[in-house]
mmCIF file of C-alpha atoms and ligand atoms in Angstrom:
data_model
loop_
_atom_site.group_PDB
_atom_site.id
_atom_site.type_symbol
_atom_site.label_atom_id
_atom_site.label_comp_id
_atom_site.label_asym_id
_atom_site.label_seq_id
_atom_site.Cartn_x
_atom_site.Cartn_y
_atom_site.Cartn_z
ATOM 1 C CA MET A 1 19.855 -7.956 -22.986
ATOM 2 C CA ALA A 2 18.831 -9.721 -19.527
ATOM 3 C CA ASP A 3 17.463 -8.601 -16.598
ATOM 4 C CA LYS A 4 19.998 -5.936 -14.779
ATOM 5 C CA SER A 5 20.280 -4.919 -11.533
ATOM 6 C CA PHE A 6 22.606 -1.797 -9.568
ATOM 7 C CA PHE A 7 24.378 -2.377 -6.744
ATOM 8 C CA ILE A 8 25.266 0.611 -4.669
ATOM 9 C CA ASP A 9 27.600 0.084 -1.343
ATOM 10 C CA THR A 10 27.444 2.634 0.656
ATOM 11 C CA THR A 11 30.134 1.380 2.634
ATOM 12 C CA LYS A 12 33.042 2.118 0.130
ATOM 13 C CA CYS A 13 30.861 5.361 -0.601
ATOM 14 C CA THR A 14 33.363 8.808 -0.467
ATOM 15 C CA ALA A 15 31.358 11.178 -1.530
ATOM 16 C CA CYS A 16 33.514 12.128 -4.519
ATOM 17 C CA ARG A 17 29.795 12.921 -6.208
ATOM 18 C CA GLY A 18 32.022 11.454 -9.952
ATOM 19 C CA CYS A 19 28.698 9.654 -10.649
ATOM 20 C CA GLN A 20 26.376 12.734 -9.767
ATOM 21 C CA ILE A 21 28.435 14.636 -12.513
ATOM 22 C CA ALA A 22 28.636 11.674 -14.862
ATOM 23 C CA CYS A 23 25.014 11.711 -14.936
ATOM 24 C CA LYS A 24 24.905 14.836 -15.948
ATOM 25 C CA GLN A 25 26.856 14.971 -18.158
ATOM 26 C CA TRP A 26 26.147 12.210 -19.764
ATOM 27 C CA ASN A 27 22.542 13.180 -20.135
ATOM 28 C CA LYS A 28 23.527 16.651 -21.631
ATOM 29 C CA ASN A 29 21.375 18.166 -18.406
ATOM 30 C CA PRO A 30 22.509 21.654 -17.879
ATOM 31 C CA GLY A 31 23.611 23.114 -14.553
ATOM 32 C CA THR A 32 21.321 23.989 -12.398
ATOM 33 C CA LYS A 33 21.578 27.888 -9.589
ATOM 34 C CA THR A 34 22.059 25.837 -6.382
ATOM 35 C CA PHE A 35 22.982 27.471 -3.139
ATOM 36 C CA GLN A 36 24.649 26.103 -0.084
ATOM 37 C CA THR A 37 22.114 25.037 2.871
ATOM 38 C CA GLY A 38 25.180 23.962 5.187
ATOM 39 C CA SER A 39 25.842 20.387 4.256
ATOM 40 C CA HIS A 40 28.107 18.915 1.608
ATOM 41 C CA GLN A 41 24.999 17.964 -0.591
ATOM 42 C CA ASN A 42 24.434 20.070 -3.568
ATOM 43 C CA PRO A 43 21.525 20.272 -5.350
ATOM 44 C CA ALA A 44 19.521 20.221 -2.050
ATOM 45 C CA ASP A 45 17.300 17.732 -3.985
ATOM 46 C CA LEU A 46 17.043 15.569 -6.850
ATOM 47 C CA SER A 47 14.898 17.456 -9.795
ATOM 48 C CA PHE A 48 14.015 17.666 -13.537
ATOM 49 C CA PHE A 49 17.872 18.191 -15.072
ATOM 50 C CA THR A 50 19.219 16.407 -11.620
ATOM 51 C CA PHE A 51 18.662 12.074 -12.385
ATOM 52 C CA LYS A 52 21.551 11.490 -9.559
ATOM 53 C CA LEU A 53 22.207 12.931 -6.285
ATOM 54 C CA VAL A 54 24.768 11.811 -3.637
ATOM 55 C CA ARG A 55 22.442 12.900 -0.400
ATOM 56 C CA PHE A 56 24.763 13.692 2.797
ATOM 57 C CA SER A 57 23.944 13.459 6.554
ATOM 58 C CA GLU A 58 25.671 14.118 9.194
ATOM 59 C CA ILE A 59 24.340 12.533 12.571
ATOM 60 C CA GLU A 60 25.921 13.079 15.757
ATOM 61 C CA THR A 61 25.900 9.956 18.270
ATOM 62 C CA GLY A 62 27.328 10.117 21.818
ATOM 63 C CA GLY A 63 29.387 13.755 20.543
ATOM 64 C CA ASP A 64 30.788 12.525 17.618
ATOM 65 C CA PRO A 65 29.853 13.309 14.634
ATOM 66 C CA LYS A 66 29.028 10.201 11.446
ATOM 67 C CA TRP A 67 28.470 10.978 7.591
ATOM 68 C CA TYR A 68 26.001 9.306 5.545
ATOM 69 C CA PHE A 69 26.629 9.292 1.958
ATOM 70 C CA PHE A 70 23.750 8.124 -0.649
ATOM 71 C CA PRO A 71 24.000 8.252 -3.890
ATOM 72 C CA ASP A 72 20.474 8.164 -5.048
ATOM 73 C CA GLN A 73 18.108 7.337 -8.229
ATOM 74 C CA CYS A 74 15.941 5.789 -9.155
ATOM 75 C CA ARG A 75 15.565 1.809 -8.216
ATOM 76 C CA HIS A 76 13.648 0.236 -11.085
ATOM 77 C CA CYS A 77 10.790 -1.178 -9.285
ATOM 78 C CA MET A 78 10.700 -4.928 -10.100
ATOM 79 C CA GLU A 79 6.694 -3.504 -10.407
ATOM 80 C CA PRO A 80 6.679 -0.165 -10.690
ATOM 81 C CA PRO A 81 4.311 1.615 -8.979
ATOM 82 C CA CYS A 82 4.626 5.164 -11.146
ATOM 83 C CA LEU A 83 4.064 2.600 -14.066
ATOM 84 C CA SER A 84 0.391 1.518 -12.608
ATOM 85 C CA THR A 85 -0.607 4.893 -11.788
ATOM 86 C CA ALA A 86 0.272 6.662 -15.255
ATOM 87 C CA GLU A 87 -1.641 3.662 -16.867
ATOM 88 C CA SER A 88 -4.111 3.904 -14.561
ATOM 89 C CA SER A 89 -4.983 7.509 -15.991
ATOM 90 C CA GLY A 90 -4.833 6.106 -19.366
ATOM 91 C CA SER A 91 -1.132 7.722 -19.571
ATOM 92 C CA LYS A 92 1.771 6.065 -21.781
ATOM 93 C CA ALA A 93 4.400 8.614 -20.242
ATOM 94 C CA ILE A 94 5.823 5.526 -18.337
ATOM 95 C CA ALA A 95 7.048 2.182 -19.474
ATOM 96 C CA LYS A 96 9.280 -0.660 -18.759
ATOM 97 C CA ASP A 97 11.761 -2.216 -20.572
ATOM 98 C CA GLY A 98 10.879 -6.122 -20.541
ATOM 99 C CA ALA A 99 14.736 -7.246 -21.133
ATOM 100 C CA THR A 100 16.927 -5.054 -18.769
ATOM 101 C CA GLY A 101 13.584 -4.283 -16.482
ATOM 102 C CA ALA A 102 14.312 -0.182 -17.160
ATOM 103 C CA VAL A 103 12.075 1.803 -16.271
ATOM 104 C CA VAL A 104 11.536 4.987 -18.293
ATOM 105 C CA PHE A 105 9.822 8.403 -18.912
ATOM 106 C CA ASN A 106 8.991 9.344 -21.881
ATOM 107 C CA PRO A 107 10.301 12.955 -22.153
ATOM 108 C CA LYS A 108 7.883 13.857 -24.783
ATOM 109 C CA ILE A 109 4.727 12.881 -23.576
ATOM 110 C CA ARG A 110 3.089 15.773 -21.493
ATOM 111 C CA VAL A 111 1.552 14.458 -18.136
ATOM 112 C CA LYS A 112 -1.436 16.434 -16.231
ATOM 113 C CA PRO A 113 -0.027 18.062 -12.810
ATOM 114 C CA ALA A 114 -3.094 15.751 -11.402
ATOM 115 C CA ASP A 115 -1.326 12.692 -12.848
ATOM 116 C CA PHE A 116 2.469 13.800 -12.363
ATOM 117 C CA LYS A 117 1.185 14.353 -8.553
ATOM 118 C CA SER A 118 -0.126 10.766 -8.500
ATOM 119 C CA ILE A 119 2.587 9.115 -10.261
ATOM 120 C CA ARG A 120 5.286 10.926 -7.461
ATOM 121 C CA GLU A 121 2.997 9.949 -4.492
ATOM 122 C CA SER A 122 3.054 6.775 -5.646
ATOM 123 C CA CYS A 123 6.467 6.263 -5.578
ATOM 124 C CA PRO A 124 8.073 4.764 -2.757
ATOM 125 C CA TYR A 125 11.492 6.347 -2.951
ATOM 126 C CA ASP A 126 10.661 9.976 -4.119
ATOM 127 C CA ILE A 127 12.011 10.077 -7.764
ATOM 128 C CA PRO A 128 9.684 11.206 -10.276
ATOM 129 C CA ARG A 129 10.542 14.805 -11.241
ATOM 130 C CA TRP A 130 8.479 17.354 -13.295
ATOM 131 C CA ASP A 131 9.141 20.318 -15.966
ATOM 132 C CA GLU A 132 5.930 22.289 -15.120
ATOM 133 C CA ARG A 133 6.331 24.555 -18.312
ATOM 134 C CA MET A 134 7.027 21.463 -20.817
ATOM 135 C CA GLY A 135 4.480 19.320 -18.399
ATOM 136 C CA VAL A 136 7.283 16.275 -18.713
ATOM 137 C CA MET A 137 8.670 13.965 -16.157
ATOM 138 C CA ALA A 138 12.031 12.817 -15.923
ATOM 139 C CA LYS A 139 14.580 10.312 -14.159
ATOM 140 C CA CYS A 140 16.990 7.702 -14.570
ATOM 141 C CA THR A 141 16.762 6.043 -17.522
ATOM 142 C CA MET A 142 19.245 3.290 -16.622
ATOM 143 C CA CYS A 143 20.866 5.033 -19.400
ATOM 144 C CA PHE A 144 19.672 2.464 -21.440
ATOM 145 C CA ASP A 145 21.021 4.205 -24.425
ATOM 146 C CA ARG A 146 24.505 3.461 -22.135
ATOM 147 C CA ILE A 147 23.527 -0.391 -22.007
ATOM 148 C CA LYS A 148 21.927 -1.523 -24.949
ATOM 149 C CA GLU A 149 25.843 -0.713 -26.686
ATOM 150 C CA GLY A 150 27.628 -2.833 -24.493
ATOM 151 C CA MET A 151 28.371 0.005 -21.880
ATOM 152 C CA PRO A 152 28.169 0.864 -18.177
ATOM 153 C CA PRO A 153 26.059 3.559 -16.734
ATOM 154 C CA ALA A 154 27.918 6.441 -16.654
ATOM 155 C CA CYS A 155 27.579 7.096 -12.894
ATOM 156 C CA VAL A 156 28.969 2.404 -12.186
ATOM 157 C CA LYS A 157 31.988 4.260 -15.750
ATOM 158 C CA ALA A 158 32.390 7.103 -13.524
ATOM 159 C CA CYS A 159 32.813 5.670 -9.553
ATOM 160 C CA PRO A 160 37.105 5.616 -9.048
ATOM 161 C CA THR A 161 36.110 3.817 -5.192
ATOM 162 C CA GLY A 162 33.707 0.713 -6.339
ATOM 163 C CA THR A 163 30.296 2.022 -4.714
ATOM 164 C CA MET A 164 28.405 1.926 -7.955
ATOM 165 C CA ASN A 165 28.107 -1.875 -9.700
ATOM 166 C CA PHE A 166 25.707 -2.847 -13.016
ATOM 167 C CA GLY A 167 25.252 -6.143 -14.582
ATOM 168 C CA ASP A 168 22.828 -9.122 -15.303
ATOM 169 C CA ARG A 169 20.141 -9.070 -11.936
ATOM 170 C CA LYS A 170 21.650 -12.542 -10.979
ATOM 171 C CA ASP A 171 25.599 -11.156 -10.874
ATOM 172 C CA ILE A 172 24.461 -8.359 -8.764
ATOM 173 C CA LEU A 173 22.337 -10.122 -6.339
ATOM 174 C CA GLU A 174 24.713 -13.087 -5.539
ATOM 175 C CA LYS A 175 27.590 -9.334 -5.428
ATOM 176 C CA ALA A 176 25.193 -7.604 -2.489
ATOM 177 C CA ASN A 177 24.465 -10.983 -0.617
ATOM 178 C CA LYS A 178 28.650 -11.683 -0.419
ATOM 179 C CA ARG A 179 29.209 -8.338 0.554
ATOM 180 C CA LEU A 180 26.628 -8.125 2.643
ATOM 181 C CA ALA A 181 27.815 -11.213 4.617
ATOM 182 C CA GLU A 182 31.732 -9.713 4.537
ATOM 183 C CA VAL A 183 30.369 -6.466 6.424
ATOM 184 C CA LYS A 184 28.198 -8.037 8.663
ATOM 185 C CA GLY A 185 30.932 -8.838 11.543
ATOM 186 C CA THR A 186 31.966 -5.323 11.398
ATOM 187 C CA TYR A 187 27.764 -3.562 11.277
ATOM 188 C CA LYS A 188 25.498 -5.779 12.783
ATOM 189 C CA ASP A 189 22.870 -3.636 11.435
ATOM 190 C CA ALA A 190 24.405 -4.190 7.823
ATOM 191 C CA MET A 191 21.148 -4.629 4.971
ATOM 192 C CA LEU A 192 20.384 -4.902 1.745
ATOM 193 C CA ALA A 193 17.278 -1.973 1.135
ATOM 194 C CA ASN A 194 14.451 -3.968 -0.728
ATOM 195 C CA PRO A 195 16.132 -6.725 -3.125
ATOM 196 C CA GLU A 196 13.514 -8.295 -3.866
ATOM 197 C CA ASP A 197 11.310 -5.347 -5.039
ATOM 198 C CA VAL A 198 14.216 -2.461 -6.962
ATOM 199 C CA ARG A 199 16.912 -2.477 -9.321
ATOM 200 C CA THR A 200 19.079 -0.357 -7.741
ATOM 201 C CA ILE A 201 19.988 -2.393 -4.115
ATOM 202 C CA TYR A 202 21.692 -0.160 -1.562
ATOM 203 C CA LEU A 203 23.955 -1.969 0.960
ATOM 204 C CA LEU A 204 22.975 0.297 4.105
ATOM 205 C CA VAL A 205 24.552 -0.536 7.592
ATOM 206 C CA ASP A 206 23.257 1.484 9.937
ATOM 207 C CA ASP A 207 19.386 2.567 10.056
ATOM 208 C CA PRO A 208 17.792 3.563 7.155
ATOM 209 C CA LYS A 209 16.307 6.859 7.566
ATOM 210 C CA LYS A 210 19.710 8.015 8.717
ATOM 211 C CA TYR A 211 20.669 8.204 5.129
ATOM 212 C CA HIS A 212 17.535 9.319 3.481
ATOM 213 C CA LYS A 213 14.111 9.786 4.319
ATOM 214 C CA PHE A 214 13.159 7.840 1.731
ATOM 215 C CA ALA A 215 15.967 4.640 1.528
ATOM 216 C CA VAL A 216 13.961 2.273 1.730
ATOM 217 C CA ALA A 217 10.164 2.135 1.725
ATOM 218 C CA GLU A 218 7.975 2.781 3.961
ATOM 219 C CA ASN A 219 6.853 0.331 5.530
ATOM 220 C CA THR A 220 10.494 -1.220 6.140
ATOM 221 C CA ILE A 221 9.695 -4.745 4.739
ATOM 222 C CA GLY A 222 10.123 -2.659 1.287
ATOM 223 C CA ILE A 223 6.841 -3.063 -0.681
ATOM 224 C CA THR A 224 4.611 -0.631 -1.070
ATOM 225 C CA ARG A 225 0.789 -0.886 0.014
ATOM 226 C CA LYS A 226 -0.269 -1.775 -3.405
ATOM 227 C CA MET A 227 2.301 -4.660 -3.610
ATOM 228 C CA ALA A 228 1.451 -6.146 -0.042
ATOM 229 C CA PHE A 229 -1.935 -6.401 -1.391
ATOM 230 C CA LYS A 230 -1.305 -7.584 -4.969
ATOM 231 C CA ARG A 231 0.797 -10.400 -3.015
ATOM 232 C CA LEU A 232 -2.004 -10.944 -0.460
ATOM 233 C CA PHE A 233 -4.234 -12.050 -3.160
ATOM 234 C CA GLN A 234 -2.142 -13.983 -5.371
ATOM 235 C CA PRO A 235 -2.474 -17.255 -4.599
ATOM 236 C CA LEU A 236 -6.198 -16.811 -4.264
ATOM 237 C CA ARG A 237 -5.887 -15.419 -8.295
ATOM 238 C CA ASP A 238 -3.448 -18.656 -9.132
ATOM 239 C CA PHE A 239 -6.065 -20.930 -7.469
ATOM 240 C CA ARG A 240 -8.770 -19.461 -9.511
ATOM 241 C CA HIS A 241 -6.564 -19.450 -12.895
ATOM 242 C CA MET A 242 -5.616 -23.075 -12.522
ATOM 243 C CA ILE A 243 -9.813 -24.026 -11.381
ATOM 244 C CA GLY A 244 -10.402 -22.328 -14.943
HETATM 245 S S1 SF4 B 301 22.257 5.190 -14.672
HETATM 246 FE FE1 SF4 B 301 22.809 6.641 -16.399
HETATM 247 S S2 SF4 B 301 20.834 7.690 -15.746
HETATM 248 FE FE2 SF4 B 301 20.659 6.237 -14.323
HETATM 249 S S3 SF4 B 301 21.868 7.801 -12.109
HETATM 250 FE FE3 SF4 B 301 22.972 6.360 -13.685
HETATM 251 S S4 SF4 B 301 24.111 8.334 -14.583
HETATM 252 FE FE4 SF4 B 301 22.334 9.121 -14.673
HETATM 253 S S1 SF4 B 302 12.236 3.912 -7.926
HETATM 254 FE FE1 SF4 B 302 9.866 5.169 -8.792
HETATM 255 S S2 SF4 B 302 10.509 6.315 -10.058
HETATM 256 FE FE2 SF4 B 302 11.181 4.404 -9.903
HETATM 257 S S3 SF4 B 302 10.535 2.647 -11.266
HETATM 258 FE FE3 SF4 B 302 10.247 2.991 -8.559
HETATM 259 S S4 SF4 B 302 8.346 3.553 -8.612
HETATM 260 FE FE4 SF4 B 302 9.215 3.963 -10.768
#
């Protein structure tokens, strides 16, 4: 299997939550007790049993309310900070598939509370969740069990609007850039969120913070401090490697 990616075109999202339900269903995640928080968004957050959540925010600009829909999930980072953090504590609970790039949490490997805290804090998108009773973590799996059988992820299959797309990374990047060029005429602030750093690429047409606090990585250029540091010193490492 080739390197894979998602393209999530938020301009087409109607917040039907078909992806959210399909994710629950395919992963056999039970329903959890929720309550109305004054918004269309439900449940209030991702959890050990909710890997995909259509976030909803309503923002008033000049008296007119505007809605922002954001189908949130793991970005399957190219260089996952969660994985390096787990490895640094000696945990094998997180792995990256060499072919597709899917970042998967092993639901059978227990992690200590302090280690989970570090793993969650290392994620620029606040994705990892934990079952306190069992001491194990969970998040989006890229539907690895489906894609290895040639099927699309459940959320992509369920989406009726073309918001959710999945495929070989090269094709997905092409599709994302083509769509960005199309919408730029209407939305001057349109952007792809961290396309070089992640395998879940969002098309946003307004300030990312209006969609979700963690829509893009904190420093807006899309890389974590750890990645930036690594990139800064890569030429020096390459040079050292060349001269032996
Ligand atoms: S890829 Fe699978 S696990 Fe991930 S959000 Fe979509 S349905 Fe859920
Ligand atoms: S989005 Fe977070 S949980 Fe997902 S691969 Fe990246 S660092 Fe890990």
